[in-house]
Amino acid sequence: MAFRSAVVTFPGSNCDRDMAVALEQVSGTAPKRVWHGDAELPEGLDFVALPGGFSYGDYLRSGSMAANSPIMRSVKRAAERGVPVLGVCNGFQVLAEAGLLPGALMRNAQITFVCRDATLRVENAQSLFTSGYEAGQEIVIPVAHHDGNYFADDETLDRLEGEGRVAFRYLENCNGSARDIAGVLNAAGNVLGMMPHPERAIDPAHGGTDGRALFESAVRSLVDA
């Protein structure tokens, strides 16, 4: 069965092509390209990706305007139906602003843009996004952001920890994120937001392939299902 995915592009997205290439390389099928102003996602999707970039120029707050784009109503409905949704970097910010994930992404603690490889530890290897990793495995994924400082109140952080919803954690915190959190899952486990860019680590030419298992995990779990 073919893997049916879509990549949403907002004004200011700059990683949408990278995401589309990653999905096609891993699944063998090119994703549908969806514009932020579209009212509906294509029918029958197995996977939706919100890419990195600077949607609407990060006006007001990073991701806040994109979260109110027409297409996000359809993305929310898809997530509620159980369709997997991945938000990377600006996509994570959009998911948080849209209420699909708890917390918020604030300005980096050092108030500078950070662009480098980051070593992560896989905290949850049982989700559809992370089943290709081992719990505790250390992976290297690039980061490139100015507003990646994950914040939530202590009660929310305790709940995320207790429910196993922290997907990835920084081994060396690069932005001030609470409890070194690099990626979180929703309660149902079908929505993942992460600041690091797995789509930039799927080919040896990228300097590493540690991001490939995330896409392979999703494709395998959905195609097998």
GROMACS .gro file of C-alpha atoms in nm:
model
  225
    1MET     CA    1   0.000   0.000   0.000
    2ALA     CA    2   0.137   0.341  -0.094
    3PHE     CA    3   0.220   0.584   0.182
    4ARG     CA    4   0.008   0.898   0.140
    5SER     CA    5   0.157   1.208   0.296
    6ALA     CA    6   0.131   1.584   0.268
    7VAL     CA    7   0.361   1.876   0.345
    8VAL     CA    8   0.200   2.209   0.433
    9THR     CA    9   0.369   2.528   0.310
   10PHE     CA   10   0.312   2.860   0.484
   11PRO     CA   11   0.439   3.201   0.366
   12GLY     CA   12   0.795   3.199   0.497
   13SER     CA   13   0.842   2.821   0.512
   14ASN     CA   14   1.193   2.731   0.397
   15CYS     CA   15   1.222   2.363   0.484
   16ASP     CA   16   0.914   2.236   0.304
   17ARG     CA   17   1.113   2.102   0.010
   18ASP     CA   18   1.359   1.930   0.246
   19MET     CA   19   1.066   1.764   0.423
   20ALA     CA   20   0.910   1.657   0.094
   21VAL     CA   21   1.239   1.509  -0.029
   22ALA     CA   22   1.284   1.317   0.297
   23LEU     CA   23   0.935   1.169   0.281
   24GLU     CA   24   0.977   1.069  -0.083
   25GLN     CA   25   1.320   0.915  -0.027
   26VAL     CA   26   1.199   0.703   0.261
   27SER     CA   27   0.850   0.611   0.139
   28GLY     CA   28   0.909   0.601  -0.237
   29THR     CA   29   0.605   0.824  -0.292
   30ALA     CA   30   0.613   1.201  -0.333
   31PRO     CA   31   0.398   1.382  -0.078
   32LYS     CA   32   0.115   1.612  -0.173
   33ARG     CA   33   0.208   1.979  -0.144
   34VAL     CA   34  -0.053   2.182   0.042
   35TRP     CA   35  -0.077   2.562   0.062
   36HIS     CA   36  -0.167   2.735   0.388
   37GLY     CA   37  -0.471   2.897   0.228
   38ASP     CA   38  -0.625   2.567   0.120
   39ALA     CA   39  -0.942   2.482   0.309
   40GLU     CA   40  -0.892   2.106   0.321
   41LEU     CA   41  -0.615   1.850   0.322
   42PRO     CA   42  -0.621   1.588   0.046
   43GLU     CA   43  -0.837   1.289   0.133
   44GLY     CA   44  -0.700   0.962   0.263
   45LEU     CA   45  -0.373   1.091   0.406
   46ASP     CA   46  -0.153   0.873   0.626
   47PHE     CA   47   0.077   1.152   0.743
   48VAL     CA   48   0.092   1.532   0.761
   49ALA     CA   49   0.411   1.735   0.805
   50LEU     CA   50   0.447   2.099   0.907
   51PRO     CA   51   0.799   2.211   0.808
   52GLY     CA   52   1.053   2.453   0.946
   53GLY     CA   53   1.099   2.814   0.843
   54PHE     CA   54   0.971   3.152   0.952
   55SER     CA   55   0.600   3.145   0.877
   56TYR     CA   56   0.461   3.496   0.830
   57GLY     CA   57   0.807   3.625   0.923
   58ASP     CA   58   0.751   3.515   1.286
   59TYR     CA   59   0.522   3.816   1.322
   60LEU     CA   60   0.358   3.847   1.668
   61ARG     CA   61   0.499   3.512   1.789
   62SER     CA   62   0.666   3.229   1.599
   63GLY     CA   63   0.389   3.013   1.455
   64SER     CA   64   0.101   3.220   1.592
   65MET     CA   65  -0.032   3.346   1.259
   66ALA     CA   66   0.025   3.016   1.079
   67ALA     CA   67  -0.173   2.841   1.353
   68ASN     CA   68  -0.475   3.039   1.232
   69SER     CA   69  -0.428   2.965   0.862
   70PRO     CA   70  -0.730   2.807   0.690
   71ILE     CA   71  -0.551   2.473   0.644
   72MET     CA   72  -0.494   2.433   1.017
   73ARG     CA   73  -0.861   2.363   1.077
   74SER     CA   74  -0.825   2.059   0.855
   75VAL     CA   75  -0.494   1.963   1.022
   76LYS     CA   76  -0.665   1.974   1.363
   77ARG     CA   77  -0.949   1.754   1.242
   78ALA     CA   78  -0.700   1.508   1.092
   79ALA     CA   79  -0.505   1.491   1.419
   80GLU     CA   80  -0.826   1.432   1.612
   81ARG     CA   81  -0.902   1.139   1.380
   82GLY     CA   82  -0.563   0.990   1.462
   83VAL     CA   83  -0.370   1.092   1.149
   84PRO     CA   84  -0.001   1.132   1.241
   85VAL     CA   85   0.116   1.494   1.233
   86LEU     CA   86   0.483   1.592   1.253
   87GLY     CA   87   0.587   1.950   1.322
   88VAL     CA   88   0.956   2.035   1.292
   89CYS     CA   89   1.106   2.363   1.418
   90ASN     CA   90   0.856   2.626   1.301
   91GLY     CA   91   0.612   2.338   1.257
   92PHE     CA   92   0.650   2.260   1.628
   93GLN     CA   93   0.582   2.625   1.708
   94VAL     CA   94   0.267   2.612   1.492
   95LEU     CA   95   0.142   2.297   1.666
   96ALA     CA   96   0.193   2.455   2.008
   97GLU     CA   97   0.020   2.779   1.904
   98ALA     CA   98  -0.267   2.575   1.757
   99GLY     CA   99  -0.317   2.389   2.085
  100LEU     CA  100  -0.227   2.051   1.938
  101LEU     CA  101   0.070   2.026   2.175
  102PRO     CA  102   0.117   2.173   2.523
  103GLY     CA  103   0.368   2.442   2.608
  104ALA     CA  104   0.524   2.722   2.407
  105LEU     CA  105   0.847   2.792   2.222
  106MET     CA  106   1.018   3.108   2.345
  107ARG     CA  107   1.325   3.304   2.239
  108ASN     CA  108   1.646   3.107   2.294
  109ALA     CA  109   1.790   3.170   2.639
  110GLN     CA  110   2.108   3.319   2.491
  111ILE     CA  111   1.901   3.545   2.260
  112THR     CA  112   2.091   3.426   1.952
  113PHE     CA  113   2.014   3.204   1.656
  114VAL     CA  114   2.162   2.857   1.706
  115CYS     CA  115   2.266   2.648   1.405
  116ARG     CA  116   2.462   2.331   1.473
  117ASP     CA  117   2.439   1.958   1.524
  118ALA     CA  118   2.272   1.861   1.850
  119THR     CA  119   2.305   1.531   2.032
  120LEU     CA  120   1.969   1.401   2.151
  121ARG     CA  121   1.865   1.112   2.370
  122VAL     CA  122   1.560   0.911   2.264
  123GLU     CA  123   1.328   0.912   2.565
  124ASN     CA  124   1.030   0.730   2.415
  125ALA     CA  125   1.100   0.458   2.159
  126GLN     CA  126   0.743   0.326   2.151
  127SER     CA  127   0.565   0.590   1.947
  128LEU     CA  128   0.492   0.552   1.576
  129PHE     CA  129   0.758   0.819   1.513
  130THR     CA  130   1.033   0.669   1.730
  131SER     CA  131   0.990   0.290   1.716
  132GLY     CA  132   1.297   0.265   1.493
  133TYR     CA  133   1.517   0.385   1.778
  134GLU     CA  134   1.611   0.230   2.111
  135ALA     CA  135   1.517   0.398   2.438
  136GLY     CA  136   1.821   0.585   2.560
  137GLN     CA  137   1.984   0.586   2.216
  138GLU     CA  138   2.190   0.896   2.140
  139ILE     CA  139   2.141   1.049   1.797
  140VAL     CA  140   2.275   1.359   1.623
  141ILE     CA  141   2.025   1.588   1.450
  142PRO     CA  142   2.083   1.946   1.326
  143VAL     CA  143   1.912   2.241   1.491
  144ALA     CA  144   1.858   2.586   1.339
  145HIS     CA  145   1.632   2.821   1.533
  146HIS     CA  146   1.599   3.143   1.726
  147ASP     CA  147   1.283   3.058   1.923
  148GLY     CA  148   1.335   2.699   2.036
  149ASN     CA  149   1.328   2.743   2.413
  150TYR     CA  150   1.051   2.502   2.519
  151PHE     CA  151   0.847   2.622   2.815
  152ALA     CA  152   0.558   2.475   3.012
  153ASP     CA  153   0.453   2.505   3.375
  154ASP     CA  154   0.577   2.244   3.621
  155GLU     CA  155   0.244   2.063   3.632
  156THR     CA  156   0.245   2.021   3.254
  157LEU     CA  157   0.610   1.915   3.251
  158ASP     CA  158   0.544   1.657   3.523
  159ARG     CA  159   0.250   1.522   3.323
  160LEU     CA  160   0.457   1.498   3.005
  161GLU     CA  161   0.731   1.313   3.193
  162GLY     CA  162   0.487   1.083   3.374
  163GLU     CA  163   0.298   0.992   3.058
  164GLY     CA  164   0.612   0.925   2.855
  165ARG     CA  165   0.537   1.210   2.617
  166VAL     CA  166   0.890   1.351   2.605
  167ALA     CA  167   1.016   1.202   2.279
  168PHE     CA  168   1.365   1.353   2.266
  169ARG     CA  169   1.590   1.536   2.509
  170TYR     CA  170   1.901   1.746   2.446
  171LEU     CA  171   2.217   1.606   2.601
  172GLU     CA  172   2.361   1.957   2.586
  173ASN     CA  173   2.086   2.214   2.610
  174CYS     CA  174   2.131   2.459   2.323
  175ASN     CA  175   1.839   2.695   2.383
  176GLY     CA  176   1.730   2.687   2.748
  177SER     CA  177   1.443   2.442   2.702
  178ALA     CA  178   1.281   2.326   3.024
  179ARG     CA  179   1.417   1.989   3.134
  180ASP     CA  180   1.624   1.974   2.815
  181ILE     CA  181   1.314   1.884   2.613
  182ALA     CA  182   1.369   1.868   2.235
  183GLY     CA  183   1.044   1.703   2.127
  184VAL     CA  184   0.704   1.617   2.274
  185LEU     CA  185   0.406   1.400   2.184
  186ASN     CA  186   0.037   1.463   2.231
  187ALA     CA  187  -0.164   1.242   2.463
  188ALA     CA  188  -0.271   1.008   2.180
  189GLY     CA  189   0.085   0.976   2.049
  190ASN     CA  190   0.000   1.073   1.691
  191VAL     CA  191   0.131   1.431   1.702
  192LEU     CA  192   0.502   1.501   1.746
  193GLY     CA  193   0.666   1.840   1.767
  194MET     CA  194   1.044   1.876   1.774
  195MET     CA  195   1.287   2.161   1.720
  196PRO     CA  196   1.572   1.956   1.564
  197HIS     CA  197   1.547   1.879   1.190
  198PRO     CA  198   1.536   1.504   1.117
  199GLU     CA  199   1.478   1.576   0.746
  200ARG     CA  200   1.831   1.718   0.736
  201ALA     CA  201   1.982   1.391   0.856
  202ILE     CA  202   1.856   1.118   0.626
  203ASP     CA  203   2.139   1.085   0.373
  204PRO     CA  204   2.514   1.032   0.421
  205ALA     CA  205   2.568   1.345   0.214
  206HIS     CA  206   2.407   1.538   0.498
  207GLY     CA  207   2.686   1.427   0.730
  208GLY     CA  208   2.465   1.183   0.918
  209THR     CA  209   2.155   0.967   0.886
  210ASP     CA  210   2.016   0.960   1.239
  211GLY     CA  211   1.695   1.131   1.132
  212ARG     CA  212   1.604   0.864   0.880
  213ALA     CA  213   1.470   0.620   1.139
  214LEU     CA  214   1.199   0.868   1.238
  215PHE     CA  215   1.052   0.867   0.888
  216GLU     CA  216   1.109   0.493   0.845
  217SER     CA  217   0.927   0.431   1.174
  218ALA     CA  218   0.624   0.627   1.057
  219VAL     CA  219   0.615   0.468   0.712
  220ARG     CA  220   0.655   0.117   0.848
  221SER     CA  221   0.392   0.150   1.120
  222LEU     CA  222   0.134   0.301   0.885
  223VAL     CA  223   0.197   0.079   0.583
  224ASP     CA  224   0.201  -0.234   0.802
  225ALA     CA  225  -0.125  -0.123   0.963
   0.00000   0.00000   0.00000
